[in-house]
């Protein structure tokens, strides 16, 4: 398997930079993508970076990741707290997942404390803003036994 990771973003993350900057910061999704690509380049990892507002599209992309990518970094946005479909898709493809959130979901409303993704992820990083994506990439690379 080539050194390739899929970085998936769920609903409303296309609005980063203008969406509740007091919660999610001022970086845009393009900024986050640039950080992920720089981290990938430094570790010799190909990064496929995507965003969709549609649950089924995210499910399709997770299915397609099998055989193409060695693992997934995912910020599923609000689907984190609701989507059995995304959880089942991850279980089905048997790829390691690093779950990422910009905000600390455990400091926020009660309904954000539950994550269906956490149940099938290797681990979760939240509360550190966009750097969390880079930490997720590094953590997955280590999990996969990839040396820099
Ligand atoms: C989020 C947290 C979710 O609760 C929220 O619905 C999002 C973003 C985060 O990155 O902090 O859309 O996943």
PDB file of C-alpha atoms and ligand atoms in Angstrom:
ATOM      1  CA  UNK A   1       0.000   0.000   0.000  1.00  0.00           C
ATOM      2  CA  UNK A   2       1.396   3.403  -1.002  1.00  0.00           C
ATOM      3  CA  UNK A   3       1.931   6.103   1.598  1.00  0.00           C
ATOM      4  CA  UNK A   4      -1.388   7.808   0.990  1.00  0.00           C
ATOM      5  CA  UNK A   5      -4.030   9.139   3.374  1.00  0.00           C
ATOM      6  CA  UNK A   6      -7.531  10.471   2.768  1.00  0.00           C
ATOM      7  CA  UNK A   7      -8.423  13.578   4.786  1.00  0.00           C
ATOM      8  CA  UNK A   8     -12.220  13.883   4.899  1.00  0.00           C
ATOM      9  CA  UNK A   9     -14.267  16.879   6.001  1.00  0.00           C
ATOM     10  CA  UNK A  10     -17.988  16.846   6.669  1.00  0.00           C
ATOM     11  CA  UNK A  11     -20.796  19.414   6.589  1.00  0.00           C
ATOM     12  CA  UNK A  12     -20.268  23.150   7.031  1.00  0.00           C
ATOM     13  CA  UNK A  13     -16.482  22.847   7.139  1.00  0.00           C
ATOM     14  CA  UNK A  14     -16.420  24.550   3.713  1.00  0.00           C
ATOM     15  CA  UNK A  15     -17.393  27.697   5.665  1.00  0.00           C
ATOM     16  CA  UNK A  16     -14.314  27.683   7.903  1.00  0.00           C
ATOM     17  CA  UNK A  17     -12.838  31.143   8.312  1.00  0.00           C
ATOM     18  CA  UNK A  18     -16.228  32.838   8.385  1.00  0.00           C
ATOM     19  CA  UNK A  19     -18.201  30.280  10.431  1.00  0.00           C
ATOM     20  CA  UNK A  20     -18.219  31.085  14.169  1.00  0.00           C
ATOM     21  CA  UNK A  21     -14.536  32.168  14.200  1.00  0.00           C
ATOM     22  CA  UNK A  22     -14.692  32.410  18.016  1.00  0.00           C
ATOM     23  CA  UNK A  23     -15.258  28.619  18.042  1.00  0.00           C
ATOM     24  CA  UNK A  24     -13.473  27.397  14.902  1.00  0.00           C
ATOM     25  CA  UNK A  25     -10.802  30.075  14.336  1.00  0.00           C
ATOM     26  CA  UNK A  26      -9.961  32.165  11.292  1.00  0.00           C
ATOM     27  CA  UNK A  27      -8.225  29.577   9.092  1.00  0.00           C
ATOM     28  CA  UNK A  28     -10.150  28.608   5.966  1.00  0.00           C
ATOM     29  CA  UNK A  29     -10.534  25.025   4.736  1.00  0.00           C
ATOM     30  CA  UNK A  30      -7.956  25.883   2.027  1.00  0.00           C
ATOM     31  CA  UNK A  31      -5.538  26.901   4.816  1.00  0.00           C
ATOM     32  CA  UNK A  32      -6.194  23.589   6.583  1.00  0.00           C
ATOM     33  CA  UNK A  33      -5.618  21.751   3.303  1.00  0.00           C
ATOM     34  CA  UNK A  34      -2.297  23.587   2.798  1.00  0.00           C
ATOM     35  CA  UNK A  35      -1.197  22.585   6.324  1.00  0.00           C
ATOM     36  CA  UNK A  36      -2.112  18.943   5.664  1.00  0.00           C
ATOM     37  CA  UNK A  37      -0.240  18.955   2.333  1.00  0.00           C
ATOM     38  CA  UNK A  38       2.850  20.493   3.967  1.00  0.00           C
ATOM     39  CA  UNK A  39       2.746  17.843   6.701  1.00  0.00           C
ATOM     40  CA  UNK A  40       2.292  15.141   4.046  1.00  0.00           C
ATOM     41  CA  UNK A  41       5.247  16.446   2.042  1.00  0.00           C
ATOM     42  CA  UNK A  42       7.467  16.523   5.127  1.00  0.00           C
ATOM     43  CA  UNK A  43       6.574  12.895   5.923  1.00  0.00           C
ATOM     44  CA  UNK A  44       6.541  11.640   2.320  1.00  0.00           C
ATOM     45  CA  UNK A  45       2.785  10.987   2.384  1.00  0.00           C
ATOM     46  CA  UNK A  46       0.288  11.703  -0.421  1.00  0.00           C
ATOM     47  CA  UNK A  47      -2.744  13.578   0.877  1.00  0.00           C
ATOM     48  CA  UNK A  48      -6.168  13.386  -0.764  1.00  0.00           C
ATOM     49  CA  UNK A  49      -8.141  16.229   0.884  1.00  0.00           C
ATOM     50  CA  UNK A  50     -11.937  16.413   0.438  1.00  0.00           C
ATOM     51  CA  UNK A  51     -15.066  18.048   1.859  1.00  0.00           C
ATOM     52  CA  UNK A  52     -18.767  17.333   1.381  1.00  0.00           C
ATOM     53  CA  UNK A  53     -21.979  18.501   3.002  1.00  0.00           C
ATOM     54  CA  UNK A  54     -23.672  15.214   2.033  1.00  0.00           C
ATOM     55  CA  UNK A  55     -23.594  12.106   4.212  1.00  0.00           C
ATOM     56  CA  UNK A  56     -23.929   9.659   1.293  1.00  0.00           C
ATOM     57  CA  UNK A  57     -21.055  11.288  -0.600  1.00  0.00           C
ATOM     58  CA  UNK A  58     -18.851  10.876   2.490  1.00  0.00           C
ATOM     59  CA  UNK A  59     -19.935   7.210   2.726  1.00  0.00           C
ATOM     60  CA  UNK A  60     -19.015   6.705  -0.969  1.00  0.00           C
ATOM     61  CA  UNK A  61     -15.599   8.302  -0.482  1.00  0.00           C
ATOM     62  CA  UNK A  62     -14.900   6.077   2.543  1.00  0.00           C
ATOM     63  CA  UNK A  63     -15.785   3.009   0.425  1.00  0.00           C
ATOM     64  CA  UNK A  64     -13.525   4.199  -2.410  1.00  0.00           C
ATOM     65  CA  UNK A  65     -10.647   4.694   0.035  1.00  0.00           C
ATOM     66  CA  UNK A  66     -10.235   0.938   0.387  1.00  0.00           C
ATOM     67  CA  UNK A  67      -7.315  -0.141  -1.771  1.00  0.00           C
ATOM     68  CA  UNK A  68      -6.374   3.486  -2.550  1.00  0.00           C
ATOM     69  CA  UNK A  69      -5.404   4.862   0.828  1.00  0.00           C
ATOM     70  CA  UNK A  70      -3.847   3.329   3.919  1.00  0.00           C
ATOM     71  CA  UNK A  71      -5.953   5.308   6.385  1.00  0.00           C
ATOM     72  CA  UNK A  72      -8.297   8.218   6.994  1.00  0.00           C
ATOM     73  CA  UNK A  73      -8.180  11.446   8.941  1.00  0.00           C
ATOM     74  CA  UNK A  74     -11.785  12.554   9.410  1.00  0.00           C
ATOM     75  CA  UNK A  75     -13.554  15.584  10.772  1.00  0.00           C
ATOM     76  CA  UNK A  76     -17.147  14.503  10.191  1.00  0.00           C
ATOM     77  CA  UNK A  77     -18.572  17.791  11.551  1.00  0.00           C
ATOM     78  CA  UNK A  78     -22.098  17.353  12.912  1.00  0.00           C
ATOM     79  CA  UNK A  79     -22.341  13.839  11.399  1.00  0.00           C
ATOM     80  CA  UNK A  80     -19.893  12.835  14.132  1.00  0.00           C
ATOM     81  CA  UNK A  81     -22.782  12.943  16.587  1.00  0.00           C
ATOM     82  CA  UNK A  82     -25.487  11.352  14.431  1.00  0.00           C
ATOM     83  CA  UNK A  83     -24.154   9.101  11.704  1.00  0.00           C
ATOM     84  CA  UNK A  84     -24.357   5.356  12.156  1.00  0.00           C
ATOM     85  CA  UNK A  85     -23.841   5.247   8.354  1.00  0.00           C
ATOM     86  CA  UNK A  86     -20.376   6.823   8.567  1.00  0.00           C
ATOM     87  CA  UNK A  87     -19.468   4.572  11.495  1.00  0.00           C
ATOM     88  CA  UNK A  88     -20.573   1.481   9.543  1.00  0.00           C
ATOM     89  CA  UNK A  89     -18.698   2.640   6.418  1.00  0.00           C
ATOM     90  CA  UNK A  90     -15.468   2.933   8.440  1.00  0.00           C
ATOM     91  CA  UNK A  91     -16.025  -0.487   9.995  1.00  0.00           C
ATOM     92  CA  UNK A  92     -16.693  -1.963   6.536  1.00  0.00           C
ATOM     93  CA  UNK A  93     -13.493  -0.741   4.880  1.00  0.00           C
ATOM     94  CA  UNK A  94     -11.300  -1.751   7.831  1.00  0.00           C
ATOM     95  CA  UNK A  95      -8.996   1.260   7.459  1.00  0.00           C
ATOM     96  CA  UNK A  96      -7.439   2.967  10.492  1.00  0.00           C
ATOM     97  CA  UNK A  97      -9.029   6.318  11.316  1.00  0.00           C
ATOM     98  CA  UNK A  98      -7.801   9.378  13.182  1.00  0.00           C
ATOM     99  CA  UNK A  99     -10.797  11.464  14.264  1.00  0.00           C
ATOM    100  CA  UNK A 100     -10.185  15.211  14.394  1.00  0.00           C
ATOM    101  CA  UNK A 101     -12.190  18.199  15.646  1.00  0.00           C
ATOM    102  CA  UNK A 102     -11.128  21.816  15.635  1.00  0.00           C
ATOM    103  CA  UNK A 103     -13.024  22.567  18.838  1.00  0.00           C
ATOM    104  CA  UNK A 104     -12.992  20.628  22.099  1.00  0.00           C
ATOM    105  CA  UNK A 105     -16.316  18.823  21.669  1.00  0.00           C
ATOM    106  CA  UNK A 106     -16.315  17.767  25.343  1.00  0.00           C
ATOM    107  CA  UNK A 107     -16.304  21.384  26.526  1.00  0.00           C
ATOM    108  CA  UNK A 108     -19.369  22.169  24.424  1.00  0.00           C
ATOM    109  CA  UNK A 109     -23.061  21.188  24.386  1.00  0.00           C
ATOM    110  CA  UNK A 110     -23.960  17.733  25.726  1.00  0.00           C
ATOM    111  CA  UNK A 111     -25.101  16.500  22.277  1.00  0.00           C
ATOM    112  CA  UNK A 112     -21.552  16.997  20.961  1.00  0.00           C
ATOM    113  CA  UNK A 113     -20.060  14.694  23.612  1.00  0.00           C
ATOM    114  CA  UNK A 114     -21.186  11.543  21.811  1.00  0.00           C
ATOM    115  CA  UNK A 115     -19.180  10.504  18.755  1.00  0.00           C
ATOM    116  CA  UNK A 116     -20.090   7.553  16.537  1.00  0.00           C
ATOM    117  CA  UNK A 117     -16.700   8.010  14.825  1.00  0.00           C
ATOM    118  CA  UNK A 118     -14.790   7.525  18.104  1.00  0.00           C
ATOM    119  CA  UNK A 119     -16.289   4.047  18.431  1.00  0.00           C
ATOM    120  CA  UNK A 120     -14.369   2.926  15.322  1.00  0.00           C
ATOM    121  CA  UNK A 121     -11.377   5.304  15.294  1.00  0.00           C
ATOM    122  CA  UNK A 122      -7.875   4.451  16.478  1.00  0.00           C
ATOM    123  CA  UNK A 123      -7.918   7.732  18.398  1.00  0.00           C
ATOM    124  CA  UNK A 124      -9.257  11.272  18.523  1.00  0.00           C
ATOM    125  CA  UNK A 125      -7.705  14.742  18.665  1.00  0.00           C
ATOM    126  CA  UNK A 126      -9.861  17.754  19.509  1.00  0.00           C
ATOM    127  CA  UNK A 127      -9.555  21.322  20.700  1.00  0.00           C
ATOM    128  CA  UNK A 128      -6.267  22.315  19.058  1.00  0.00           C
ATOM    129  CA  UNK A 129      -7.658  23.905  15.895  1.00  0.00           C
ATOM    130  CA  UNK A 130      -6.202  23.071  12.440  1.00  0.00           C
ATOM    131  CA  UNK A 131      -2.953  21.667  13.882  1.00  0.00           C
ATOM    132  CA  UNK A 132      -5.107  18.719  15.008  1.00  0.00           C
ATOM    133  CA  UNK A 133      -5.240  17.566  11.374  1.00  0.00           C
ATOM    134  CA  UNK A 134      -1.426  17.515  11.238  1.00  0.00           C
ATOM    135  CA  UNK A 135      -1.299  15.608  14.526  1.00  0.00           C
ATOM    136  CA  UNK A 136      -3.827  13.137  13.071  1.00  0.00           C
ATOM    137  CA  UNK A 137      -1.637  12.604   9.986  1.00  0.00           C
ATOM    138  CA  UNK A 138       1.438  12.043  12.170  1.00  0.00           C
ATOM    139  CA  UNK A 139      -0.417   9.717  14.527  1.00  0.00           C
ATOM    140  CA  UNK A 140      -1.739   7.603  11.636  1.00  0.00           C
ATOM    141  CA  UNK A 141       1.701   7.437  10.015  1.00  0.00           C
ATOM    142  CA  UNK A 142       3.103   6.159  13.308  1.00  0.00           C
ATOM    143  CA  UNK A 143       0.186   3.726  13.702  1.00  0.00           C
ATOM    144  CA  UNK A 144       0.910   2.378  10.208  1.00  0.00           C
ATOM    145  CA  UNK A 145       4.589   1.945  11.056  1.00  0.00           C
ATOM    146  CA  UNK A 146       5.690   4.510   8.450  1.00  0.00           C
ATOM    147  CA  UNK A 147       9.049   6.092   9.149  1.00  0.00           C
ATOM    148  CA  UNK A 148       9.641   9.689   7.974  1.00  0.00           C
TER     149      UNK A 148
HETATM  150  C1  LIG B   1     -16.574  20.008  14.711  1.00  0.00           C
HETATM  151  C2  LIG B   1     -17.420  19.861  15.976  1.00  0.00           C
HETATM  152  C3  LIG B   1     -18.829  19.441  15.630  1.00  0.00           C
HETATM  153  O1  LIG B   1     -19.611  19.329  16.809  1.00  0.00           O
HETATM  154  C4  LIG B   1     -19.478  20.464  14.726  1.00  0.00           C
HETATM  155  O2  LIG B   1     -20.773  20.029  14.357  1.00  0.00           O
HETATM  156  C5  LIG B   1     -18.657  20.777  13.531  1.00  0.00           C
HETATM  157  C6  LIG B   1     -17.217  20.941  13.703  1.00  0.00           C
HETATM  158  C7  LIG B   1     -15.166  20.580  15.023  1.00  0.00           C
HETATM  159  O3  LIG B   1     -14.302  20.466  14.158  1.00  0.00           O
HETATM  160  O4  LIG B   1     -14.945  21.138  16.095  1.00  0.00           O
HETATM  161  O5  LIG B   1     -19.172  20.988  12.448  1.00  0.00           O
HETATM  162  O6  LIG B   1     -16.400  18.730  14.122  1.00  0.00           O
END
